[in-house]
Amino acid sequence: MARKRAQRFECDDPLAVFPKTVMGIDFANPLGLAAGFDKLGTMTALARNLGLGFMEVGSLMQEKPLSFSKSGPLGMNIAADVDCMSLDESLVHYTKLAASYAAQADFLVINLSSPRSRPFLQKGGRGWTIDLFQQLHALVSCPICLKVRCEQIPDWIGDLSLNGVVVAHIAQEDVQDIKHIYADLCPFKIVSVGGVMTQRDVEMRLSSGADLVEIFSLLVLKGPKAVRELVQGLWP
């Protein structure tokens, strides 16, 4: 139902009221749509229609031909299934998907936060993760982000060849806790996602150090009008 309402909600281009350049990419504003809503790239005009500055497609777990016209910055979120492959096989899997989708993406997001993909981070540890991102950076030229749950950010994340970190929050942390989390991720660019429902949520994430903020539940639970109102309320 939310997808149908969002597709019918037509408006002008993204509200270019708070332009930012992050990872070398120009964003009309720093509020975007998280992965999970458009899993196959069939609604890539959705972010523009809602007044958002960007969106993520995915998670993509197979090589599939995607045909769409980009209407703004687009992230491709790719993931693997721990039940279907070994650690070595997952390296091949992630690199193949990255090579397949990099030409269509403004940035790639390597998803190690979902229930089916985060065991790779736990089992592979530092060595596997460093190897993965070294291979990815040798293969593609677009910025690469790691998506990880906030409580699973490894101490050695600074050793990775990353451009940014998509931090997935599963609870409403204290402002000071979020500031500490984001401070530890410097100099990576930070995309904050999870639990963003209000203007205060967005402002708090940005003031705490996030460069970009993504929404998901707001669109699913309250619809496209609420998203548009949020964007307009933040940057009138």
PDB file of N, CA and C in Angstrom, residues 76-144:
ATOM      1  N   MET A  76      23.634   1.600  -4.383  1.00  0.00           N
ATOM      2  CA  MET A  76      23.276   0.198  -4.596  1.00  0.00           C
ATOM      3  C   MET A  76      23.729  -0.589  -3.375  1.00  0.00           C
ATOM      4  N   ASN A  77      22.788  -1.190  -2.680  1.00  0.00           N
ATOM      5  CA  ASN A  77      23.059  -1.952  -1.464  1.00  0.00           C
ATOM      6  C   ASN A  77      23.131  -3.425  -1.832  1.00  0.00           C
ATOM      7  N   ILE A  78      24.295  -4.051  -1.615  1.00  0.00           N
ATOM      8  CA  ILE A  78      24.465  -5.454  -1.978  1.00  0.00           C
ATOM      9  C   ILE A  78      24.756  -6.279  -0.730  1.00  0.00           C
ATOM     10  N   ALA A  79      24.244  -7.506  -0.740  1.00  0.00           N
ATOM     11  CA  ALA A  79      24.342  -8.361   0.441  1.00  0.00           C
ATOM     12  C   ALA A  79      24.570  -9.804   0.021  1.00  0.00           C
ATOM     13  N   ALA A  80      24.867 -10.642   1.006  1.00  0.00           N
ATOM     14  CA  ALA A  80      25.079 -12.072   0.786  1.00  0.00           C
ATOM     15  C   ALA A  80      24.327 -12.843   1.857  1.00  0.00           C
ATOM     16  N   ASP A  81      24.130 -14.135   1.606  1.00  0.00           N
ATOM     17  CA  ASP A  81      23.386 -14.998   2.522  1.00  0.00           C
ATOM     18  C   ASP A  81      24.326 -16.033   3.124  1.00  0.00           C
ATOM     19  N   VAL A  82      24.537 -15.957   4.430  1.00  0.00           N
ATOM     20  CA  VAL A  82      25.477 -16.847   5.098  1.00  0.00           C
ATOM     21  C   VAL A  82      25.039 -18.304   5.015  1.00  0.00           C
ATOM     22  N   ASP A  83      23.761 -18.549   4.792  1.00  0.00           N
ATOM     23  CA  ASP A  83      23.268 -19.920   4.692  1.00  0.00           C
ATOM     24  C   ASP A  83      23.580 -20.558   3.346  1.00  0.00           C
ATOM     25  N   CYS A  84      24.028 -19.748   2.392  1.00  0.00           N
ATOM     26  CA  CYS A  84      24.218 -20.245   1.027  1.00  0.00           C
ATOM     27  C   CYS A  84      25.670 -20.290   0.581  1.00  0.00           C
ATOM     28  N   MET A  85      26.594 -19.736   1.378  1.00  0.00           N
ATOM     29  CA  MET A  85      27.972 -19.677   0.901  1.00  0.00           C
ATOM     30  C   MET A  85      28.955 -19.571   2.056  1.00  0.00           C
ATOM     31  N   SER A  86      30.191 -19.967   1.759  1.00  0.00           N
ATOM     32  CA  SER A  86      31.278 -19.890   2.735  1.00  0.00           C
ATOM     33  C   SER A  86      31.876 -18.486   2.727  1.00  0.00           C
ATOM     34  N   LEU A  87      32.838 -18.254   3.619  1.00  0.00           N
ATOM     35  CA  LEU A  87      33.516 -16.961   3.641  1.00  0.00           C
ATOM     36  C   LEU A  87      34.217 -16.685   2.320  1.00  0.00           C
ATOM     37  N   ASP A  88      34.937 -17.680   1.801  1.00  0.00           N
ATOM     38  CA  ASP A  88      35.637 -17.487   0.529  1.00  0.00           C
ATOM     39  C   ASP A  88      34.650 -17.236  -0.605  1.00  0.00           C
ATOM     40  N   GLU A  89      33.568 -17.972  -0.605  1.00  0.00           N
ATOM     41  CA  GLU A  89      32.552 -17.780  -1.644  1.00  0.00           C
ATOM     42  C   GLU A  89      31.901 -16.409  -1.535  1.00  0.00           C
ATOM     43  N   SER A  90      31.770 -15.916  -0.323  1.00  0.00           N
ATOM     44  CA  SER A  90      31.147 -14.603  -0.149  1.00  0.00           C
ATOM     45  C   SER A  90      32.017 -13.486  -0.724  1.00  0.00           C
ATOM     46  N   LEU A  91      33.337 -13.631  -0.658  1.00  0.00           N
ATOM     47  CA  LEU A  91      34.226 -12.639  -1.267  1.00  0.00           C
ATOM     48  C   LEU A  91      33.978 -12.560  -2.767  1.00  0.00           C
ATOM     49  N   VAL A  92      33.882 -13.713  -3.400  1.00  0.00           N
ATOM     50  CA  VAL A  92      33.601 -13.752  -4.837  1.00  0.00           C
ATOM     51  C   VAL A  92      32.228 -13.149  -5.124  1.00  0.00           C
ATOM     52  N   HIS A  93      31.272 -13.490  -4.292  1.00  0.00           N
ATOM     53  CA  HIS A  93      29.900 -13.006  -4.463  1.00  0.00           C
ATOM     54  C   HIS A  93      29.836 -11.478  -4.389  1.00  0.00           C
ATOM     55  N   TYR A  94      30.419 -10.897  -3.352  1.00  0.00           N
ATOM     56  CA  TYR A  94      30.364  -9.443  -3.191  1.00  0.00           C
ATOM     57  C   TYR A  94      31.085  -8.725  -4.334  1.00  0.00           C
ATOM     58  N   THR A  95      32.227  -9.244  -4.745  1.00  0.00           N
ATOM     59  CA  THR A  95      32.973  -8.580  -5.819  1.00  0.00           C
ATOM     60  C   THR A  95      32.240  -8.688  -7.156  1.00  0.00           C
ATOM     61  N   LYS A  96      31.587  -9.820  -7.407  1.00  0.00           N
ATOM     62  CA  LYS A  96      30.815  -9.966  -8.648  1.00  0.00           C
ATOM     63  C   LYS A  96      29.636  -8.999  -8.676  1.00  0.00           C
ATOM     64  N   LEU A  97      28.936  -8.887  -7.558  1.00  0.00           N
ATOM     65  CA  LEU A  97      27.813  -7.955  -7.509  1.00  0.00           C
ATOM     66  C   LEU A  97      28.288  -6.512  -7.653  1.00  0.00           C
ATOM     67  N   ALA A  98      29.391  -6.188  -7.005  1.00  0.00           N
ATOM     68  CA  ALA A  98      29.926  -4.829  -7.107  1.00  0.00           C
ATOM     69  C   ALA A  98      30.277  -4.490  -8.552  1.00  0.00           C
ATOM     70  N   ALA A  99      30.932  -5.416  -9.235  1.00  0.00           N
ATOM     71  CA  ALA A  99      31.293  -5.192 -10.633  1.00  0.00           C
ATOM     72  C   ALA A  99      30.051  -5.049 -11.508  1.00  0.00           C
ATOM     73  N   SER A 100      29.009  -5.792 -11.166  1.00  0.00           N
ATOM     74  CA  SER A 100      27.779  -5.784 -11.955  1.00  0.00           C
ATOM     75  C   SER A 100      27.011  -4.473 -11.829  1.00  0.00           C
ATOM     76  N   TYR A 101      27.019  -3.879 -10.631  1.00  0.00           N
ATOM     77  CA  TYR A 101      26.160  -2.722 -10.379  1.00  0.00           C
ATOM     78  C   TYR A 101      26.895  -1.392 -10.259  1.00  0.00           C
ATOM     79  N   ALA A 102      28.212  -1.405 -10.226  1.00  0.00           N
ATOM     80  CA  ALA A 102      28.961  -0.173  -9.974  1.00  0.00           C
ATOM     81  C   ALA A 102      28.701   0.901 -11.021  1.00  0.00           C
ATOM     82  N   ALA A 103      28.523   0.497 -12.272  1.00  0.00           N
ATOM     83  CA  ALA A 103      28.326   1.483 -13.336  1.00  0.00           C
ATOM     84  C   ALA A 103      27.014   2.241 -13.180  1.00  0.00           C
ATOM     85  N   GLN A 104      26.031   1.641 -12.503  1.00  0.00           N
ATOM     86  CA  GLN A 104      24.735   2.287 -12.315  1.00  0.00           C
ATOM     87  C   GLN A 104      24.638   3.033 -10.986  1.00  0.00           C
ATOM     88  N   ALA A 105      25.635   2.870 -10.141  1.00  0.00           N
ATOM     89  CA  ALA A 105      25.569   3.413  -8.782  1.00  0.00           C
ATOM     90  C   ALA A 105      26.431   4.662  -8.637  1.00  0.00           C
ATOM     91  N   ASP A 106      25.948   5.603  -7.848  1.00  0.00           N
ATOM     92  CA  ASP A 106      26.800   6.708  -7.418  1.00  0.00           C
ATOM     93  C   ASP A 106      27.672   6.273  -6.250  1.00  0.00           C
ATOM     94  N   PHE A 107      27.159   5.342  -5.445  1.00  0.00           N
ATOM     95  CA  PHE A 107      27.958   4.738  -4.381  1.00  0.00           C
ATOM     96  C   PHE A 107      27.423   3.339  -4.108  1.00  0.00           C
ATOM     97  N   LEU A 108      28.306   2.473  -3.631  1.00  0.00           N
ATOM     98  CA  LEU A 108      27.942   1.110  -3.263  1.00  0.00           C
ATOM     99  C   LEU A 108      27.869   0.994  -1.750  1.00  0.00           C
ATOM    100  N   VAL A 109      26.926   0.197  -1.275  1.00  0.00           N
ATOM    101  CA  VAL A 109      26.809  -0.093   0.150  1.00  0.00           C
ATOM    102  C   VAL A 109      26.956  -1.594   0.336  1.00  0.00           C
ATOM    103  N   ILE A 110      27.980  -2.000   1.065  1.00  0.00           N
ATOM    104  CA  ILE A 110      28.212  -3.412   1.355  1.00  0.00           C
ATOM    105  C   ILE A 110      27.494  -3.727   2.658  1.00  0.00           C
ATOM    106  N   ASN A 111      26.425  -4.483   2.541  1.00  0.00           N
ATOM    107  CA  ASN A 111      25.540  -4.729   3.678  1.00  0.00           C
ATOM    108  C   ASN A 111      26.064  -5.882   4.527  1.00  0.00           C
ATOM    109  N   LEU A 112      26.545  -5.550   5.714  1.00  0.00           N
ATOM    110  CA  LEU A 112      26.940  -6.557   6.703  1.00  0.00           C
ATOM    111  C   LEU A 112      26.132  -6.355   7.986  1.00  0.00           C
ATOM    112  N   SER A 113      24.914  -5.835   7.818  1.00  0.00           N
ATOM    113  CA  SER A 113      24.078  -5.553   8.985  1.00  0.00           C
ATOM    114  C   SER A 113      22.829  -6.424   9.069  1.00  0.00           C
ATOM    115  N   SER A 114      22.414  -7.015   7.964  1.00  0.00           N
ATOM    116  CA  SER A 114      21.179  -7.802   7.961  1.00  0.00           C
ATOM    117  C   SER A 114      21.418  -9.156   8.627  1.00  0.00           C
ATOM    118  N   PRO A 115      20.350  -9.810   9.077  1.00  0.00           N
ATOM    119  CA  PRO A 115      20.517 -11.114   9.744  1.00  0.00           C
ATOM    120  C   PRO A 115      21.252 -12.140   8.904  1.00  0.00           C
ATOM    121  N   ARG A 116      21.095 -12.077   7.582  1.00  0.00           N
ATOM    122  CA  ARG A 116      21.732 -13.069   6.720  1.00  0.00           C
ATOM    123  C   ARG A 116      23.143 -12.697   6.304  1.00  0.00           C
ATOM    124  N   SER A 117      23.533 -11.445   6.504  1.00  0.00           N
ATOM    125  CA  SER A 117      24.869 -11.029   6.064  1.00  0.00           C
ATOM    126  C   SER A 117      25.818 -10.676   7.200  1.00  0.00           C
ATOM    127  N   ARG A 118      25.297 -10.266   8.353  1.00  0.00           N
ATOM    128  CA  ARG A 118      26.222  -9.864   9.419  1.00  0.00           C
ATOM    129  C   ARG A 118      27.056 -11.013   9.988  1.00  0.00           C
ATOM    130  N   PRO A 119      26.636 -12.303   9.871  1.00  0.00           N
ATOM    131  CA  PRO A 119      27.533 -13.370  10.332  1.00  0.00           C
ATOM    132  C   PRO A 119      28.875 -13.394   9.603  1.00  0.00           C
ATOM    133  N   PHE A 120      28.927 -12.859   8.368  1.00  0.00           N
ATOM    134  CA  PHE A 120      30.210 -12.808   7.671  1.00  0.00           C
ATOM    135  C   PHE A 120      31.194 -11.914   8.420  1.00  0.00           C
ATOM    136  N   LEU A 121      30.708 -10.797   8.937  1.00  0.00           N
ATOM    137  CA  LEU A 121      31.562  -9.904   9.713  1.00  0.00           C
ATOM    138  C   LEU A 121      32.020 -10.581  10.995  1.00  0.00           C
ATOM    139  N   GLN A 122      31.120 -11.310  11.627  1.00  0.00           N
ATOM    140  CA  GLN A 122      31.443 -11.986  12.886  1.00  0.00           C
ATOM    141  C   GLN A 122      32.427 -13.131  12.666  1.00  0.00           C
ATOM    142  N   LYS A 123      32.205 -13.919  11.630  1.00  0.00           N
ATOM    143  CA  LYS A 123      33.050 -15.086  11.375  1.00  0.00           C
ATOM    144  C   LYS A 123      34.367 -14.715  10.699  1.00  0.00           C
ATOM    145  N   GLY A 124      34.292 -13.787   9.757  1.00  0.00           N
ATOM    146  CA  GLY A 124      35.488 -13.430   8.999  1.00  0.00           C
ATOM    147  C   GLY A 124      36.422 -12.504   9.741  1.00  0.00           C
ATOM    148  N   GLY A 125      35.862 -11.665  10.597  1.00  0.00           N
ATOM    149  CA  GLY A 125      36.688 -10.772  11.391  1.00  0.00           C
ATOM    150  C   GLY A 125      37.471  -9.777  10.554  1.00  0.00           C
ATOM    151  N   ARG A 126      38.543  -9.292  11.134  1.00  0.00           N
ATOM    152  CA  ARG A 126      39.333  -8.232  10.523  1.00  0.00           C
ATOM    153  C   ARG A 126      39.940  -8.661   9.187  1.00  0.00           C
ATOM    154  N   GLY A 127      40.533  -9.839   9.144  1.00  0.00           N
ATOM    155  CA  GLY A 127      41.229 -10.276   7.935  1.00  0.00           C
ATOM    156  C   GLY A 127      40.309 -10.379   6.731  1.00  0.00           C
ATOM    157  N   TRP A 128      39.178 -11.033   6.917  1.00  0.00           N
ATOM    158  CA  TRP A 128      38.224 -11.204   5.816  1.00  0.00           C
ATOM    159  C   TRP A 128      37.682  -9.858   5.358  1.00  0.00           C
ATOM    160  N   THR A 129      37.367  -8.980   6.303  1.00  0.00           N
ATOM    161  CA  THR A 129      36.755  -7.700   5.955  1.00  0.00           C
ATOM    162  C   THR A 129      37.746  -6.791   5.240  1.00  0.00           C
ATOM    163  N   ILE A 130      38.989  -6.758   5.705  1.00  0.00           N
ATOM    164  CA  ILE A 130      40.016  -5.971   5.017  1.00  0.00           C
ATOM    165  C   ILE A 130      40.199  -6.480   3.596  1.00  0.00           C
ATOM    166  N   ASP A 131      40.271  -7.798   3.440  1.00  0.00           N
ATOM    167  CA  ASP A 131      40.437  -8.404   2.118  1.00  0.00           C
ATOM    168  C   ASP A 131      39.284  -8.019   1.198  1.00  0.00           C
ATOM    169  N   LEU A 132      38.065  -8.075   1.727  1.00  0.00           N
ATOM    170  CA  LEU A 132      36.892  -7.736   0.924  1.00  0.00           C
ATOM    171  C   LEU A 132      36.974  -6.318   0.385  1.00  0.00           C
ATOM    172  N   PHE A 133      37.248  -5.359   1.242  1.00  0.00           N
ATOM    173  CA  PHE A 133      37.225  -3.968   0.794  1.00  0.00           C
ATOM    174  C   PHE A 133      38.445  -3.611  -0.050  1.00  0.00           C
ATOM    175  N   GLN A 134      39.555  -4.286   0.152  1.00  0.00           N
ATOM    176  CA  GLN A 134      40.693  -4.089  -0.741  1.00  0.00           C
ATOM    177  C   GLN A 134      40.351  -4.556  -2.152  1.00  0.00           C
ATOM    178  N   GLN A 135      39.709  -5.713  -2.243  1.00  0.00           N
ATOM    179  CA  GLN A 135      39.307  -6.224  -3.556  1.00  0.00           C
ATOM    180  C   GLN A 135      38.286  -5.303  -4.224  1.00  0.00           C
ATOM    181  N   LEU A 136      37.348  -4.809  -3.446  1.00  0.00           N
ATOM    182  CA  LEU A 136      36.319  -3.935  -4.005  1.00  0.00           C
ATOM    183  C   LEU A 136      36.907  -2.635  -4.533  1.00  0.00           C
ATOM    184  N   HIS A 137      37.818  -2.040  -3.772  1.00  0.00           N
ATOM    185  CA  HIS A 137      38.403  -0.773  -4.209  1.00  0.00           C
ATOM    186  C   HIS A 137      39.303  -0.952  -5.423  1.00  0.00           C
ATOM    187  N   ALA A 138      39.882  -2.117  -5.578  1.00  0.00           N
ATOM    188  CA  ALA A 138      40.684  -2.388  -6.767  1.00  0.00           C
ATOM    189  C   ALA A 138      39.805  -2.612  -7.996  1.00  0.00           C
ATOM    190  N   LEU A 139      38.539  -2.903  -7.756  1.00  0.00           N
ATOM    191  CA  LEU A 139      37.632  -3.299  -8.829  1.00  0.00           C
ATOM    192  C   LEU A 139      36.755  -2.167  -9.338  1.00  0.00           C
ATOM    193  N   VAL A 140      36.296  -1.289  -8.439  1.00  0.00           N
ATOM    194  CA  VAL A 140      35.345  -0.243  -8.836  1.00  0.00           C
ATOM    195  C   VAL A 140      35.895   1.130  -8.470  1.00  0.00           C
ATOM    196  N   SER A 141      35.373   2.148  -9.137  1.00  0.00           N
ATOM    197  CA  SER A 141      35.866   3.511  -8.904  1.00  0.00           C
ATOM    198  C   SER A 141      34.909   4.369  -8.082  1.00  0.00           C
ATOM    199  N   CYS A 142      33.674   3.913  -7.894  1.00  0.00           N
ATOM    200  CA  CYS A 142      32.721   4.721  -7.131  1.00  0.00           C
ATOM    201  C   CYS A 142      32.975   4.573  -5.631  1.00  0.00           C
ATOM    202  N   PRO A 143      32.488   5.499  -4.818  1.00  0.00           N
ATOM    203  CA  PRO A 143      32.647   5.386  -3.363  1.00  0.00           C
ATOM    204  C   PRO A 143      32.003   4.108  -2.828  1.00  0.00           C
ATOM    205  N   ILE A 144      32.609   3.572  -1.767  1.00  0.00           N
ATOM    206  CA  ILE A 144      32.132   2.326  -1.160  1.00  0.00           C
ATOM    207  C   ILE A 144      31.878   2.565   0.323  1.00  0.00           C
TER     208      ILE A 144
END
